[in-house]
Each structure stands twice: as C-alpha cells, then as structure tokens.
Amino acid sequence: MSETKNRGFITIATGSEKYFLLARNLLYSYRQFSKNPLPFAIITDRENEYTKEFDDVVAIKDSSYSYMDKLKLYKYIPYDETIFIDADSLAYQDLNKYWDYFKDAGDFSCFGQVYDINSKSGWFTIDNLGEYKDKVSFIPNFNGGIYYLRKKPRCSSVFEKANYFVEHYTNYKFKSYGEPADEAVLALSMALHNCKPVDRYPQSTVFYPIIKKISADIFKQKVTYTTKSKSNENTAILIHWGNYYTTKALYRFEVEKLLLMRRGSNLSLLEKTLYIYKLKYSYYKFLDSDLLSFINRGFRKVFRIVKSKNALDSNSHK
C-alpha cells in the first residue's frame, strides 16, 4: 500500500487462527472505548473473515510467522503516524490518549525508561557494543508491546540498523535473549539514533507476566495491579497479556465480557442478566481448565525428572 494517511493504529496477525482472534479482540476493545476511533490496520500473511473487520489490510509475502515481523513495520505502515500494538493486548480505556503521550517523542519511540549508559540493566551493556561503544549515551529499556512510528527518514534508519543487528546478533552480546529479539536490537538502534522511550509507564500499559496481583474489569474500564518487583498499586489503560496468558481464565473472561458489551444494545435487560450469570459460570470453567493445565504440567515435570534420574542411574551402573 503506497498511499499514506495521517494517523492510525496497526497490529500483526500471521499463521495460526488464534493470532487473528487476538487481533480481532484488540480491535474490538479499541473501538468499544474510543469516542473518535481512528483507522486500525493489520499486517497479515493472508486475508480472511477477521481481517475484513480492519480499516486497512496489509498483506505481506515475507512473514517470519513470529514477533520478529515487528522489524518489518516501517516497510508496511499505511499511515504518516502509526502506533503499533501487539495483538495479545486489550484496551480498557480510550487509546487515543496515546497520541498525547507521544506528541513530543522522536520519530521512533515506545513506553519505557532511559537508563544511564553504565547501568547493568536494560537490553545491552556498554562494554559489549564493539565499534558502537562510543556512539551511545543511554540505554533504552522497554517492553516491545507498543511502538510509535513517524514516517520519517530517522525512523526508517532505526529499523534498517535494527535489522543489521539481527544479522550480526552475536557480535554485540545482547542480554536476556540468546536469539535475536525485537526489543534488544531496537533498543541499541534507538540509542544510536537518539530516540528515547516515553516515560508514561505504568498508566499507559502493563505487561501481564510482570504482575503479582491484578484486578481487571473491562465492564468498569478499570485495571489496578501490583508488580513482582514493587508493592505500590498502579493503574493501566491497556493490558499486554503475553501470548501464553491469553489462554488463561482472566483473559478469556474479559473477552466474553467485551463481546457482551458489543452486543449490549441488541439485548433486553433479562437477556443481559442471564448472560452475566452465564459469564460467571464460564469464568469458573476457565479456572478449572487452568487448574487442570497446572496439574498436568506438574505431572509432566515430575515424569521428566524421574525419567532423567533413571537414565543417570542406568548409566552409572554400566
């Protein structure tokens, strides 16, 4: 798609149908709470019943069928200003607030923090940057669930250099991931281009895997939580669930509630009441499914340990 428009959101769904369902749920949540919804695009490997619901569909032929497709974003964005959101996310308020959060951002940005160049935290350390050691002055730290892009040469250069780091990943000893990850290579490229994260975290978004305790109710448009590292309570207008947690009870329950909200104007009060009771029953079914999955994982872990021990014992007697 060569024509560009002013502003819009975008997500990615390729491969399995479950990713298209996640993208659809994100789209529904955005439109449910936005007073003036902007165009919302999807990058995909094929068109189907889910992609028809998006304002713009960008079909690509070079998908990697992984989160690394995010490094192709600049090639395919149909808007002059774009906010990318991972498909495994749900909005709880009007996400058009994000445009205010990013109004003073560079041509490429995200939600996160800026660490001192000598910090041991973040996606890389100064001592492992080779020829780039003297070319960066800070370390961006962020979760890659949301990216802000301006269709400008500097943004294009950020992605070009990030893809270069993918090809030469082992030369720079990135932290946390043994294999290339979008956050790591984009963090270094951001530092080289003086593109800093926007410090609107945590109210802008929260990444579910870091949560210790959460109260989320999409009916009330409310999310409160504490993290594993801090005890103070925070709020968020979007939850980035992480792919694994979208199979769990809370996400599934929230989606059922979202679908009810979309159907609300066509339902009588009695139908709404009955459906809410059905939702509560569904939630406990989801919890039972979570518990069964937990027990099965426990049994599999014990089996692997016993099997490994037996193998060691067998080898020791040879």
CSV table of C-alpha atoms in Angstrom, one decimal:
chain,number,residue,atom,x,y,z
A,1,MET,CA,0.0,0.0,0.0
A,2,SER,CA,1.8,3.2,-1.2
A,3,GLU,CA,-0.7,5.8,-0.1
A,4,THR,CA,-0.2,7.2,3.4
A,5,LYS,CA,-2.8,8.8,5.7
A,6,ASN,CA,-2.4,10.9,8.7
A,7,ARG,CA,-2.7,8.7,11.8
A,8,GLY,CA,-3.7,5.2,12.7
A,9,PHE,CA,-3.1,2.1,14.7
A,10,ILE,CA,-1.7,-1.2,13.5
A,11,THR,CA,-1.2,-4.8,14.7
A,12,ILE,CA,0.1,-8.0,13.2
A,13,ALA,CA,-1.5,-11.4,12.8
A,14,THR,CA,0.0,-14.3,10.8
A,15,GLY,CA,0.0,-18.1,10.9
A,16,SER,CA,-2.5,-19.7,13.3
A,17,GLU,CA,-6.1,-18.6,13.6
A,18,LYS,CA,-5.6,-17.9,17.3
A,19,TYR,CA,-3.5,-14.8,16.4
A,20,PHE,CA,-6.3,-13.4,14.2
A,21,LEU,CA,-8.7,-13.9,17.1
A,22,LEU,CA,-6.4,-12.0,19.4
A,23,ALA,CA,-6.1,-9.2,16.9
A,24,ARG,CA,-9.8,-9.0,16.5
A,25,ASN,CA,-10.3,-8.8,20.3
A,26,LEU,CA,-7.8,-5.9,20.4
A,27,LEU,CA,-9.6,-4.1,17.6
A,28,TYR,CA,-13.0,-4.6,19.4
A,29,SER,CA,-11.6,-3.2,22.6
A,30,TYR,CA,-10.2,-0.2,20.9
A,31,ARG,CA,-13.4,0.7,19.1
A,32,GLN,CA,-15.5,0.0,22.2
A,33,PHE,CA,-13.8,2.7,24.3
A,34,SER,CA,-12.7,5.2,21.7
A,35,LYS,CA,-15.0,8.2,21.2
A,36,ASN,CA,-13.5,9.0,17.8
A,37,PRO,CA,-11.9,5.8,16.6
A,38,LEU,CA,-9.0,6.2,14.1
A,39,PRO,CA,-8.2,3.8,11.3
A,40,PHE,CA,-6.8,0.5,12.5
A,41,ALA,CA,-4.7,-1.6,10.2
A,42,ILE,CA,-3.5,-5.2,10.3
A,43,ILE,CA,-0.3,-6.7,8.8
A,44,THR,CA,-1.0,-10.3,7.8
A,45,ASP,CA,0.0,-13.1,5.6
A,46,ARG,CA,-3.5,-13.6,4.2
A,47,GLU,CA,-6.9,-12.0,4.2
A,48,ASN,CA,-9.8,-13.8,6.0
A,49,GLU,CA,-13.0,-13.1,8.0
A,50,TYR,CA,-11.0,-11.5,10.8
A,51,THR,CA,-9.0,-9.1,8.6
A,52,LYS,CA,-12.2,-7.8,7.0
A,53,GLU,CA,-13.1,-6.0,10.2
A,54,PHE,CA,-10.0,-3.8,10.0
A,55,ASP,CA,-9.9,-0.5,8.2
A,56,ASP,CA,-6.7,-1.3,6.2
A,57,VAL,CA,-5.2,-4.7,5.4
A,58,VAL,CA,-1.6,-5.0,4.5
A,59,ALA,CA,-0.9,-8.5,3.1
A,60,ILE,CA,2.8,-9.4,3.1
A,61,LYS,CA,4.7,-12.3,1.5
A,62,ASP,CA,7.8,-12.2,3.7
A,63,SER,CA,6.4,-13.1,7.1
A,64,SER,CA,8.6,-14.8,9.6
A,65,TYR,CA,5.5,-16.0,11.5
A,66,SER,CA,6.9,-14.7,14.7
A,67,TYR,CA,7.2,-11.5,16.7
A,68,MET,CA,10.2,-10.6,14.6
A,69,ASP,CA,7.8,-9.4,11.9
A,70,LYS,CA,7.7,-6.2,14.0
A,71,LEU,CA,11.1,-5.4,12.5
A,72,LYS,CA,9.3,-5.1,9.1
A,73,LEU,CA,6.8,-2.5,10.4
A,74,TYR,CA,8.4,0.5,8.7
A,75,LYS,CA,8.2,-1.1,5.3
A,76,TYR,CA,4.4,-1.6,5.5
A,77,ILE,CA,2.8,1.1,7.7
A,78,PRO,CA,0.0,2.9,5.8
A,79,TYR,CA,-0.1,6.0,8.0
A,80,ASP,CA,2.1,9.0,8.4
A,81,GLU,CA,2.0,8.5,12.2
A,82,THR,CA,1.4,5.0,13.5
A,83,ILE,CA,1.0,3.3,16.9
A,84,PHE,CA,1.7,-0.4,16.8
A,85,ILE,CA,0.1,-2.6,19.4
A,86,ASP,CA,0.8,-6.3,19.9
A,87,ALA,CA,-2.3,-8.4,19.1
A,88,ASP,CA,-2.2,-10.1,22.6
A,89,SER,CA,-3.4,-6.9,24.2
A,90,LEU,CA,-6.8,-5.5,25.3
A,91,ALA,CA,-7.7,-1.8,25.7
A,92,TYR,CA,-9.6,-0.7,28.9
A,93,GLN,CA,-10.0,3.0,28.0
A,94,ASP,CA,-9.7,5.2,25.0
A,95,LEU,CA,-6.2,4.5,23.5
A,96,ASN,CA,-6.3,7.8,21.6
A,97,LYS,CA,-4.7,9.2,24.7
A,98,TYR,CA,-1.5,7.6,23.4
A,99,TRP,CA,-1.2,10.4,20.8
A,100,ASP,CA,-0.9,12.9,23.6
A,101,TYR,CA,1.7,10.7,25.3
A,102,PHE,CA,3.8,10.6,22.1
A,103,LYS,CA,3.4,14.1,20.9
A,104,ASP,CA,6.9,15.2,21.9
A,105,ALA,CA,8.5,11.8,21.0
A,106,GLY,CA,11.2,11.2,18.4
A,107,ASP,CA,10.4,9.6,15.1
A,108,PHE,CA,10.5,6.2,16.7
A,109,SER,CA,9.5,5.6,20.4
A,110,CYS,CA,7.8,3.4,22.9
A,111,PHE,CA,6.8,3.4,26.6
A,112,GLY,CA,9.7,2.7,28.9
A,113,GLN,CA,12.7,4.2,30.7
A,114,VAL,CA,16.1,5.6,30.0
A,115,TYR,CA,19.0,4.1,31.9
A,116,ASP,CA,22.4,5.6,32.4
A,117,ILE,CA,25.0,4.2,29.9
A,118,ASN,CA,26.9,2.5,32.7
A,119,SER,CA,23.8,0.7,34.0
A,120,LYS,CA,23.8,-3.1,34.2
A,121,SER,CA,20.1,-3.1,33.5
A,122,GLY,CA,18.5,-2.9,30.1
A,123,TRP,CA,19.0,-4.8,26.8
A,124,PHE,CA,22.7,-4.3,26.4
A,125,THR,CA,25.8,-3.0,28.3
A,126,ILE,CA,28.3,-0.5,27.1
A,127,ASP,CA,31.3,-2.9,27.2
A,128,ASN,CA,29.7,-5.3,24.6
A,129,LEU,CA,29.0,-2.9,21.8
A,130,GLY,CA,32.2,-3.1,19.8
A,131,GLU,CA,32.5,-0.3,17.3
A,132,TYR,CA,29.4,1.4,18.7
A,133,LYS,CA,30.7,1.7,22.3
A,134,ASP,CA,31.5,5.4,21.9
A,135,LYS,CA,28.4,6.2,19.9
A,136,VAL,CA,25.6,5.7,22.5
A,137,SER,CA,25.0,7.8,25.7
A,138,PHE,CA,22.0,6.0,27.2
A,139,ILE,CA,20.2,2.6,27.4
A,140,PRO,CA,16.5,2.4,26.4
A,141,ASN,CA,14.6,-0.2,28.4
A,142,PHE,CA,11.1,-1.2,27.4
A,143,ASN,CA,8.6,-4.0,26.6
A,144,GLY,CA,8.0,-4.3,22.8
A,145,GLY,CA,4.2,-4.4,23.0
A,146,ILE,CA,3.7,-0.8,21.8
A,147,TYR,CA,5.8,1.2,19.3
A,148,TYR,CA,5.3,4.7,17.9
A,149,LEU,CA,6.5,5.4,14.4
A,150,ARG,CA,6.6,8.6,12.3
A,151,LYS,CA,7.1,8.0,8.6
A,152,LYS,CA,10.4,9.9,8.5
A,153,PRO,CA,14.0,9.0,7.4
A,154,ARG,CA,15.2,8.6,11.0
A,155,CYS,CA,12.5,6.1,11.8
A,156,SER,CA,13.4,4.2,8.6
A,157,SER,CA,17.1,4.2,9.7
A,158,VAL,CA,16.2,2.9,13.2
A,159,PHE,CA,14.6,-0.2,11.5
A,160,GLU,CA,17.4,-0.6,9.0
A,161,LYS,CA,20.1,-0.7,11.7
A,162,ALA,CA,17.9,-2.9,13.9
A,163,ASN,CA,17.7,-5.5,11.1
A,164,TYR,CA,21.5,-5.2,10.7
A,165,PHE,CA,21.9,-6.1,14.4
A,166,VAL,CA,19.7,-9.2,13.8
A,167,GLU,CA,22.2,-10.4,11.1
A,168,HIS,CA,25.2,-9.7,13.4
A,169,TYR,CA,23.5,-10.5,16.7
A,170,THR,CA,26.2,-12.5,18.4
A,171,ASN,CA,28.8,-9.7,17.8
A,172,TYR,CA,27.2,-7.5,20.4
A,173,LYS,CA,26.2,-9.8,23.3
A,174,PHE,CA,22.7,-8.6,23.9
A,175,LYS,CA,21.2,-9.5,27.2
A,176,SER,CA,18.2,-11.7,28.1
A,177,TYR,CA,17.8,-13.4,24.7
A,178,GLY,CA,20.2,-15.9,23.1
A,179,GLU,CA,18.4,-15.4,19.8
A,180,PRO,CA,17.5,-12.1,18.2
A,181,ALA,CA,14.6,-10.2,19.8
A,182,ASP,CA,12.9,-7.0,18.6
A,183,GLU,CA,13.4,-5.2,21.9
A,184,ALA,CA,17.1,-5.8,22.1
A,185,VAL,CA,18.1,-4.7,18.6
A,186,LEU,CA,15.6,-1.8,18.5
A,187,ALA,CA,17.0,-0.6,21.9
A,188,LEU,CA,20.5,-0.3,20.6
A,189,SER,CA,19.3,1.2,17.3
A,190,MET,CA,17.2,3.8,19.3
A,191,ALA,CA,20.3,4.7,21.3
A,192,LEU,CA,22.3,5.2,18.2
A,193,HIS,CA,19.6,7.5,16.7
A,194,ASN,CA,18.9,9.4,19.9
A,195,CYS,CA,15.3,8.1,20.0
A,196,LYS,CA,14.2,7.8,23.6
A,197,PRO,CA,11.3,5.9,25.2
A,198,VAL,CA,8.4,8.0,26.6
A,199,ASP,CA,8.1,7.6,30.4
A,200,ARG,CA,4.3,7.1,30.5
A,201,TYR,CA,4.6,3.7,32.1
A,202,PRO,CA,2.8,2.3,34.1
A,203,GLN,CA,-0.6,4.1,33.5
A,204,SER,CA,-0.3,3.7,29.7
A,205,THR,CA,0.1,-0.1,29.7
A,206,VAL,CA,1.2,-3.1,31.8
A,207,PHE,CA,2.8,-6.4,30.7
A,208,TYR,CA,0.9,-9.2,32.4
A,209,PRO,CA,3.8,-11.5,33.1
A,210,ILE,CA,5.4,-9.0,35.5
A,211,ILE,CA,2.1,-8.7,37.5
A,212,LYS,CA,1.9,-10.1,41.1
A,213,LYS,CA,-1.7,-9.1,41.8
A,214,ILE,CA,-4.3,-7.7,39.4
A,215,SER,CA,-7.9,-6.5,39.4
A,216,ALA,CA,-9.2,-6.1,35.9
A,217,ASP,CA,-12.8,-5.4,34.8
A,218,ILE,CA,-13.5,-4.4,31.3
A,219,PHE,CA,-17.1,-3.6,32.2
A,220,LYS,CA,-15.8,-0.8,34.5
A,221,GLN,CA,-12.9,0.1,32.3
A,222,LYS,CA,-10.6,-0.4,35.2
A,223,VAL,CA,-7.2,-2.1,35.8
A,224,THR,CA,-5.3,-2.0,39.0
A,225,TYR,CA,-2.2,-4.1,39.8
A,226,THR,CA,1.0,-4.5,41.7
A,227,THR,CA,4.1,-6.0,40.1
A,228,LYS,CA,6.5,-8.6,41.3
A,229,SER,CA,9.2,-6.0,41.9
A,230,LYS,CA,7.2,-3.2,43.5
A,231,SER,CA,4.4,-3.2,46.1
A,232,ASN,CA,2.7,0.1,45.2
A,233,GLU,CA,-0.6,-0.1,43.3
A,234,ASN,CA,-0.8,1.2,39.8
A,235,THR,CA,-3.4,1.6,37.1
A,236,ALA,CA,-3.3,1.0,33.3
A,237,ILE,CA,-5.4,1.6,30.3
A,238,LEU,CA,-4.2,-1.4,28.4
A,239,ILE,CA,-3.0,-4.9,29.3
A,240,HIS,CA,-0.4,-6.6,27.2
A,241,TRP,CA,-1.2,-10.1,28.2
A,242,GLY,CA,1.6,-12.1,26.6
A,243,ASN,CA,0.7,-14.9,24.3
A,244,TYR,CA,0.7,-17.6,27.0
A,245,TYR,CA,-1.7,-15.8,29.3
A,246,THR,CA,-4.3,-15.3,26.6
A,247,THR,CA,-5.2,-18.9,27.2
A,248,LYS,CA,-6.0,-18.3,30.9
A,249,ALA,CA,-9.2,-17.7,32.6
A,250,LEU,CA,-9.0,-13.9,33.2
A,251,TYR,CA,-8.2,-13.0,29.6
A,252,ARG,CA,-10.9,-15.4,28.3
A,253,PHE,CA,-13.4,-14.0,30.8
A,254,GLU,CA,-12.6,-10.4,29.8
A,255,VAL,CA,-13.1,-11.2,26.1
A,256,GLU,CA,-16.5,-12.7,26.8
A,257,LYS,CA,-17.5,-9.5,28.7
A,258,LEU,CA,-16.2,-7.4,25.8
A,259,LEU,CA,-18.3,-9.4,23.3
A,260,LEU,CA,-21.3,-8.9,25.6
A,261,MET,CA,-20.7,-5.1,25.6
A,262,ARG,CA,-20.6,-5.1,21.8
A,263,ARG,CA,-24.0,-6.9,21.7
A,264,GLY,CA,-25.5,-4.8,24.5
A,265,SER,CA,-27.7,-2.5,22.5
A,266,ASN,CA,-29.4,-5.6,21.0
A,267,LEU,CA,-30.1,-7.3,24.3
A,268,SER,CA,-33.0,-6.9,26.7
A,269,LEU,CA,-32.4,-6.4,30.4
A,270,LEU,CA,-33.4,-10.0,31.1
A,271,GLU,CA,-31.1,-11.3,28.3
A,272,LYS,CA,-28.2,-9.2,29.8
A,273,THR,CA,-28.9,-10.6,33.3
A,274,LEU,CA,-28.9,-14.2,32.1
A,275,TYR,CA,-25.8,-13.7,30.0
A,276,ILE,CA,-23.9,-12.2,33.0
A,277,TYR,CA,-24.7,-15.3,35.1
A,278,LYS,CA,-23.6,-17.4,32.2
A,279,LEU,CA,-20.3,-15.4,32.1
A,280,LYS,CA,-19.7,-16.1,35.8
A,281,TYR,CA,-20.2,-19.8,35.2
A,282,SER,CA,-17.9,-19.6,32.3
A,283,TYR,CA,-15.2,-18.0,34.4
A,284,TYR,CA,-15.2,-20.8,36.9
A,285,LYS,CA,-15.0,-23.3,34.0
A,286,PHE,CA,-12.0,-21.3,32.7
A,287,LEU,CA,-10.4,-21.5,36.2
A,288,ASP,CA,-11.0,-25.3,36.3
A,289,SER,CA,-9.3,-25.5,32.9
A,290,ASP,CA,-6.3,-23.5,34.3
A,291,LEU,CA,-6.1,-25.8,37.3
A,292,LEU,CA,-6.2,-28.9,35.2
A,293,SER,CA,-3.4,-27.5,32.9
A,294,PHE,CA,-1.3,-26.7,36.0
A,295,ILE,CA,-1.7,-30.2,37.4
A,296,ASN,CA,-0.8,-31.8,34.0
A,297,ARG,CA,2.3,-29.6,33.8
A,298,GLY,CA,3.3,-30.7,37.3
A,299,PHE,CA,2.9,-34.4,36.3
A,300,ARG,CA,4.9,-33.9,33.2
A,301,LYS,CA,7.7,-32.2,35.1
A,302,VAL,CA,7.8,-35.0,37.7
A,303,PHE,CA,7.9,-37.6,34.9
A,304,ARG,CA,10.8,-35.8,33.2
A,305,ILE,CA,12.7,-35.6,36.5
A,306,VAL,CA,12.1,-39.3,37.3
A,307,LYS,CA,13.0,-40.3,33.7
A,308,SER,CA,16.2,-38.3,33.8
A,309,LYS,CA,17.1,-39.8,37.2
A,310,ASN,CA,16.5,-43.3,36.0
A,311,ALA,CA,18.7,-42.6,33.0
A,312,LEU,CA,21.5,-41.4,35.2
A,313,ASP,CA,21.2,-44.4,37.5
A,314,SER,CA,21.3,-46.7,34.5
A,315,ASN,CA,24.4,-45.1,33.1
A,316,SER,CA,26.2,-45.2,36.5
A,317,HIS,CA,25.8,-49.0,36.6
A,318,LYS,CA,27.3,-49.6,33.2
